[in-house]
JSON list of C-alpha atoms in Angstrom, two decimals:
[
{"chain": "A", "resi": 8, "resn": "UNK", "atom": "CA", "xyz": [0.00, 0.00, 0.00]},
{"chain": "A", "resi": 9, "resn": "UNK", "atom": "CA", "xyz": [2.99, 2.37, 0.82]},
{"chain": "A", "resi": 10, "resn": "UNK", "atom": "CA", "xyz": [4.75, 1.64, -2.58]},
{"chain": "A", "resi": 11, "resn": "UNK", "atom": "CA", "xyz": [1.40, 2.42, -4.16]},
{"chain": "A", "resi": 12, "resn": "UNK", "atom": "CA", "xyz": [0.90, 5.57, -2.50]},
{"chain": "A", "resi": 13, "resn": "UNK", "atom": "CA", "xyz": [4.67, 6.45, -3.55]},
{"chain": "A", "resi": 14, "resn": "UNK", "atom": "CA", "xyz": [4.21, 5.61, -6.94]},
{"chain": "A", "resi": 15, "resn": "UNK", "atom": "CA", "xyz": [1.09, 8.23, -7.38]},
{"chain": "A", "resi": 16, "resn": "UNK", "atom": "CA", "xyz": [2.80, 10.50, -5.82]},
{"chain": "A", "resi": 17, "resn": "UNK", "atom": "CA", "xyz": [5.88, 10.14, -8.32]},
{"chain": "A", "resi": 18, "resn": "UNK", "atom": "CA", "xyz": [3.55, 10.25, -10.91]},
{"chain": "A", "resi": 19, "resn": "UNK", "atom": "CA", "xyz": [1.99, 13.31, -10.05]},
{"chain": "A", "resi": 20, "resn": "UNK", "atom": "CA", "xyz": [4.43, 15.77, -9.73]},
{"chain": "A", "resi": 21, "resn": "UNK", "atom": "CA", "xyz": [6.07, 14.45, -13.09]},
{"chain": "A", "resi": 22, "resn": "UNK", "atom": "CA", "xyz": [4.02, 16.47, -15.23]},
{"chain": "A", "resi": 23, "resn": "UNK", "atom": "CA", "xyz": [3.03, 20.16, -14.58]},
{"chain": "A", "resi": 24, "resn": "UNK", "atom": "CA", "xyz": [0.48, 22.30, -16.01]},
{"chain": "A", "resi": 25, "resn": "UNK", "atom": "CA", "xyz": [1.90, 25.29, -18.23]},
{"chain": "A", "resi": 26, "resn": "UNK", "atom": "CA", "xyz": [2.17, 28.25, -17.51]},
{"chain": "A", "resi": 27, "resn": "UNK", "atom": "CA", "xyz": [-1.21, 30.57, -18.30]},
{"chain": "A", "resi": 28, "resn": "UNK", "atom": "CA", "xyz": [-1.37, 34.16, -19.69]},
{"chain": "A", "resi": 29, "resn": "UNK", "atom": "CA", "xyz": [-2.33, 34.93, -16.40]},
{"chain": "A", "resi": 30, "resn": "UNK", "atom": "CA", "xyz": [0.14, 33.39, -14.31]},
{"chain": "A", "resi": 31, "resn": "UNK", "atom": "CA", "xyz": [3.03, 34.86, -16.81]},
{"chain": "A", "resi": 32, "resn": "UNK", "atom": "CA", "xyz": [1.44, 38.47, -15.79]},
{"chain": "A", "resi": 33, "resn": "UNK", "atom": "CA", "xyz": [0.80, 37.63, -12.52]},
{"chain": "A", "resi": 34, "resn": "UNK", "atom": "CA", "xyz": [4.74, 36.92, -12.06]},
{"chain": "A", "resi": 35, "resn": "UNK", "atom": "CA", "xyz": [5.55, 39.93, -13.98]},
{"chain": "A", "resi": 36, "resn": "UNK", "atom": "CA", "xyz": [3.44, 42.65, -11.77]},
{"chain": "A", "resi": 37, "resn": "UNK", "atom": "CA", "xyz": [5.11, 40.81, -8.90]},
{"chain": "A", "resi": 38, "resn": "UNK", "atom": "CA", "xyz": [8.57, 41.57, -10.25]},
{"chain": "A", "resi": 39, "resn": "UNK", "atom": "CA", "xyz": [8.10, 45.25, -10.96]},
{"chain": "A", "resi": 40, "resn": "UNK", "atom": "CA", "xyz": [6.51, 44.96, -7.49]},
{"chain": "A", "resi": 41, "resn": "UNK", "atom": "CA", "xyz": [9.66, 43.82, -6.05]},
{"chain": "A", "resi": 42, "resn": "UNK", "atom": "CA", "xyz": [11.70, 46.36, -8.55]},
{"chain": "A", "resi": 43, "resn": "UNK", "atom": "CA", "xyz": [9.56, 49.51, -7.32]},
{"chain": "A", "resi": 44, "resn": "UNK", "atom": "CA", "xyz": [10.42, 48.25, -3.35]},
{"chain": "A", "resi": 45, "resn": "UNK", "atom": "CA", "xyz": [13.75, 47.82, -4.06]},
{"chain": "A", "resi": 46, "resn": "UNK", "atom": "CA", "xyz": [13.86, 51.80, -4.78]},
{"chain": "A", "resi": 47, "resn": "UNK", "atom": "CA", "xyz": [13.83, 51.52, -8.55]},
{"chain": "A", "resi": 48, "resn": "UNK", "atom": "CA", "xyz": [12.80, 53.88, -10.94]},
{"chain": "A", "resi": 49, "resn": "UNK", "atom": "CA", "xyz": [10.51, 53.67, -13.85]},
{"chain": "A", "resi": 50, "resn": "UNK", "atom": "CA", "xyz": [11.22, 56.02, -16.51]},
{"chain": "A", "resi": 51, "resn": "UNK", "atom": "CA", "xyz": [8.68, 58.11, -18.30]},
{"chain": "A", "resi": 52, "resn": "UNK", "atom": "CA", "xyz": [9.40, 58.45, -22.61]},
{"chain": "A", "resi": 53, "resn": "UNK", "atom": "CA", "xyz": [7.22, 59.65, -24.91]},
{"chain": "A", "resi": 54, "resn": "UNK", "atom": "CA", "xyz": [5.81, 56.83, -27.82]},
{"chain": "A", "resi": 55, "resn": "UNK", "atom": "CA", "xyz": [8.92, 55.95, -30.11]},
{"chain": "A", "resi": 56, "resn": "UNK", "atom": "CA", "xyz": [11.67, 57.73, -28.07]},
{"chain": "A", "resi": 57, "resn": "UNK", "atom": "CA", "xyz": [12.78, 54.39, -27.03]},
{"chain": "A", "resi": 58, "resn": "UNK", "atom": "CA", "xyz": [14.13, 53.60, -30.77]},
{"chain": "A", "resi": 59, "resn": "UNK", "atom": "CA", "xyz": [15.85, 56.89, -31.44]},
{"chain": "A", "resi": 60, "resn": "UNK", "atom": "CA", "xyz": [19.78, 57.23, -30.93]},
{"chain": "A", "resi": 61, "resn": "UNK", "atom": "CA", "xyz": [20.50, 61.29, -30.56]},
{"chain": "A", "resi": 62, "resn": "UNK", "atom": "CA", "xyz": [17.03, 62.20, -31.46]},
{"chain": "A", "resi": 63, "resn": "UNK", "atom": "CA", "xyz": [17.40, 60.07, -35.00]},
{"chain": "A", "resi": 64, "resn": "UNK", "atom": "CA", "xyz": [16.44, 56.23, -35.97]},
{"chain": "A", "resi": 65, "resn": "UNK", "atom": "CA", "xyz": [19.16, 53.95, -35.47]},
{"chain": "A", "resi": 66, "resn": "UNK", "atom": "CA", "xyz": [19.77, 53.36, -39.51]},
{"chain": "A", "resi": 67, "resn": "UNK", "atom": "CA", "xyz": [22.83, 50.99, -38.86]},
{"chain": "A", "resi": 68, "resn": "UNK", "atom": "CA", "xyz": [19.71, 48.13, -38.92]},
{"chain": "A", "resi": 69, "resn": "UNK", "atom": "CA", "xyz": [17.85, 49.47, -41.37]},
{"chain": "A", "resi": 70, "resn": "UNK", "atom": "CA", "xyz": [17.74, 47.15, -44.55]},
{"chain": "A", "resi": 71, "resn": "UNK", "atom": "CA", "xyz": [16.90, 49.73, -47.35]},
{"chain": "A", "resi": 72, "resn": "UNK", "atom": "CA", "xyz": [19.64, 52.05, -47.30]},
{"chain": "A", "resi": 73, "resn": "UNK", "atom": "CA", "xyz": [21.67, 51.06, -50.00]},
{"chain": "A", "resi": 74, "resn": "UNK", "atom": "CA", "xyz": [20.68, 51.51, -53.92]},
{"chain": "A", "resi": 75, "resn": "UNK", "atom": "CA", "xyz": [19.15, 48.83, -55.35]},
{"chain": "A", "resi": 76, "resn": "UNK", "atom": "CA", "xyz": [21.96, 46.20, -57.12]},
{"chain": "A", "resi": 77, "resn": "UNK", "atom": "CA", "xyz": [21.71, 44.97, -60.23]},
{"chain": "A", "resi": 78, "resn": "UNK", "atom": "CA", "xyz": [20.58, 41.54, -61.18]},
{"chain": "A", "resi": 79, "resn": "UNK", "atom": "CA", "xyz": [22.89, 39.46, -63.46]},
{"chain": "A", "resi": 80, "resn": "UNK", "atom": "CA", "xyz": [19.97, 37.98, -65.99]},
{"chain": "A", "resi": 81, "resn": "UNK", "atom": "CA", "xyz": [20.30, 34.04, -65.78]},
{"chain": "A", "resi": 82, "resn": "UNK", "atom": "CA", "xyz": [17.40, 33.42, -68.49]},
{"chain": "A", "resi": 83, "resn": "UNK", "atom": "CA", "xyz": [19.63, 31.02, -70.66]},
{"chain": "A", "resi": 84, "resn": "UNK", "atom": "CA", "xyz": [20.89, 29.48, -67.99]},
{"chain": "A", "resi": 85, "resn": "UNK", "atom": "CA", "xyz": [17.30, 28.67, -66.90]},
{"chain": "A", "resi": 86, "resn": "UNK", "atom": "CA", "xyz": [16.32, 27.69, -70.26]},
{"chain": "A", "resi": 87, "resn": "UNK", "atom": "CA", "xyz": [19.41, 25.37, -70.75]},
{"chain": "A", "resi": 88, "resn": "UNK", "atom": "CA", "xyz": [18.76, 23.48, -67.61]},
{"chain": "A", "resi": 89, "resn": "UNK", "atom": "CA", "xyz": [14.93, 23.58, -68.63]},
{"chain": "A", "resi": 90, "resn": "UNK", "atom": "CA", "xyz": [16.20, 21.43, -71.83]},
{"chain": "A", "resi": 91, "resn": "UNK", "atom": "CA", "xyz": [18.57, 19.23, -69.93]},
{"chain": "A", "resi": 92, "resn": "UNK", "atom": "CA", "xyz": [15.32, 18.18, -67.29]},
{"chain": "A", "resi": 93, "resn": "UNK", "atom": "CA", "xyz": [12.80, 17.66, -70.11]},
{"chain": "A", "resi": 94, "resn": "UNK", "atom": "CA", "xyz": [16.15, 15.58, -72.14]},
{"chain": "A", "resi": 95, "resn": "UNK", "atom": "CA", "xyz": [15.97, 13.16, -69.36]},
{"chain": "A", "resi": 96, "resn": "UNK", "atom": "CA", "xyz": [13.04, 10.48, -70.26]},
{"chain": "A", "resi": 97, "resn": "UNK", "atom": "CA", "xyz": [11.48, 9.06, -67.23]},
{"chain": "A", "resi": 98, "resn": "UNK", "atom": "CA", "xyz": [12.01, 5.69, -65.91]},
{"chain": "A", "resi": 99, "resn": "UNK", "atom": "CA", "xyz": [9.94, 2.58, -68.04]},
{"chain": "A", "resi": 100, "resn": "UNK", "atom": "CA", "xyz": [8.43, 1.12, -65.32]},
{"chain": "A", "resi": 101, "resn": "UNK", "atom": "CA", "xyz": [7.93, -3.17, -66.13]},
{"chain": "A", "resi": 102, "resn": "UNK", "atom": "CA", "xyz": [4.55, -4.20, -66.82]},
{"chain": "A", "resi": 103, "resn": "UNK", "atom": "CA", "xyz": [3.36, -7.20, -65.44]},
{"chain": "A", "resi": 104, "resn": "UNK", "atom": "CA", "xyz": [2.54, -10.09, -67.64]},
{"chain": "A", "resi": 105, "resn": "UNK", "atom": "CA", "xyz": [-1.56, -10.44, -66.92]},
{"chain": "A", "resi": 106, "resn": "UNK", "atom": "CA", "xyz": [-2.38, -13.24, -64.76]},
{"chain": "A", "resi": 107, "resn": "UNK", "atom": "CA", "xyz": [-5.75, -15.09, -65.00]},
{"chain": "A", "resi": 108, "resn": "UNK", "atom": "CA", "xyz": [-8.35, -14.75, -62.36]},
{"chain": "A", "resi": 109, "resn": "UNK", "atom": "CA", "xyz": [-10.25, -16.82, -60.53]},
{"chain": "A", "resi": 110, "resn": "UNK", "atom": "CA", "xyz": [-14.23, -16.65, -61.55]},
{"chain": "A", "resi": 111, "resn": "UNK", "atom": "CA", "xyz": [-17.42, -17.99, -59.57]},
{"chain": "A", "resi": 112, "resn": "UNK", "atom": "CA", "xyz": [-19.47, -20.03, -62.02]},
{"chain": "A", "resi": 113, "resn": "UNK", "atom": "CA", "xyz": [-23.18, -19.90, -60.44]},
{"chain": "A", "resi": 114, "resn": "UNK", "atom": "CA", "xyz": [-26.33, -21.83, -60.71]},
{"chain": "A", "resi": 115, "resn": "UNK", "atom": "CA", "xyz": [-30.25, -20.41, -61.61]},
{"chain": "A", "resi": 116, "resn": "UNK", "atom": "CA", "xyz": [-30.75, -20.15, -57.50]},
{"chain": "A", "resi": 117, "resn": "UNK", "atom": "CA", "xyz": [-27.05, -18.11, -56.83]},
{"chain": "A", "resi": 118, "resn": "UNK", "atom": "CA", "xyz": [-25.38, -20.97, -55.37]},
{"chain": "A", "resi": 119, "resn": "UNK", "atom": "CA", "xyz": [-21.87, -21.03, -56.68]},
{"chain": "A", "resi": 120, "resn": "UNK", "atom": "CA", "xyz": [-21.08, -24.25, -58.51]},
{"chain": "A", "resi": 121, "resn": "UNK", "atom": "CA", "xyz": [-17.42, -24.04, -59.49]},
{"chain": "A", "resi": 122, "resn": "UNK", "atom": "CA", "xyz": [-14.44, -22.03, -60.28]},
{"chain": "A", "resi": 123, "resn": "UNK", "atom": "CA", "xyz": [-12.94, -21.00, -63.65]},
{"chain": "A", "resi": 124, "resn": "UNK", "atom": "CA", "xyz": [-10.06, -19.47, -64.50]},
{"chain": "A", "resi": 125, "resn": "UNK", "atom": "CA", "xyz": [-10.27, -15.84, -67.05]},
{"chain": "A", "resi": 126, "resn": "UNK", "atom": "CA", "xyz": [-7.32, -14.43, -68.87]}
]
């Protein structure tokens, strides 16, 4: 009875729920809680400050800076290896020699009499 009670118990600590939404921003109010007691400071900026370096976007990240390149056209190269795919004939696959099957010869009342074989 012991080991049983053991067991369970092993059992049902193995899995856990997950965490909710609500426990995630339960544990985060109770950080800034603990932030705010431990005389930090929460500072105030206005909407977008926050991604400005000296009062201007930070364009080291920015992805459209530079001019647009120009494209080496590869049209014959698509067209030769276009040529060299449809050049390749696809596999034969082996047809099987037909077999003759087995048929159910059957009387006037339905009652099967005997079996023939069909090519």
């Amino acid at each position: 009875m012991i080991k049983k009670a053991r067991i369970m118990a092993s059992r049902r600590h193995k899995f856990s729920k997950p965490k909710s939404k609500a426990d995630t921003r339960e544990e985060i109010s109770s950080q800034i809680d603990q932030f705010l007691q431990q005389k930090g400071e929460i500072q105030q900026v206005k909407m977008g400050e926050s991604g400005l370096q000296d009062g201007k976007y930070n364009t080291s990240h920015l992805g459209f800076i530079e001019p647009k390149k120009e494209r080496t056209p590869l049209n014959d190269v698509i067209v030769e290896m276009q040529q060299r795919n449809a050049a390749k004939k696809a596999p034969v696959t082996p047809t099987k020699p037909k077999q003759p099957k087995k048929k159910i010869i059957y009387d006037d009342f339905g009652d099967p009499i005997r079996w023939v074989w069909e090519e």
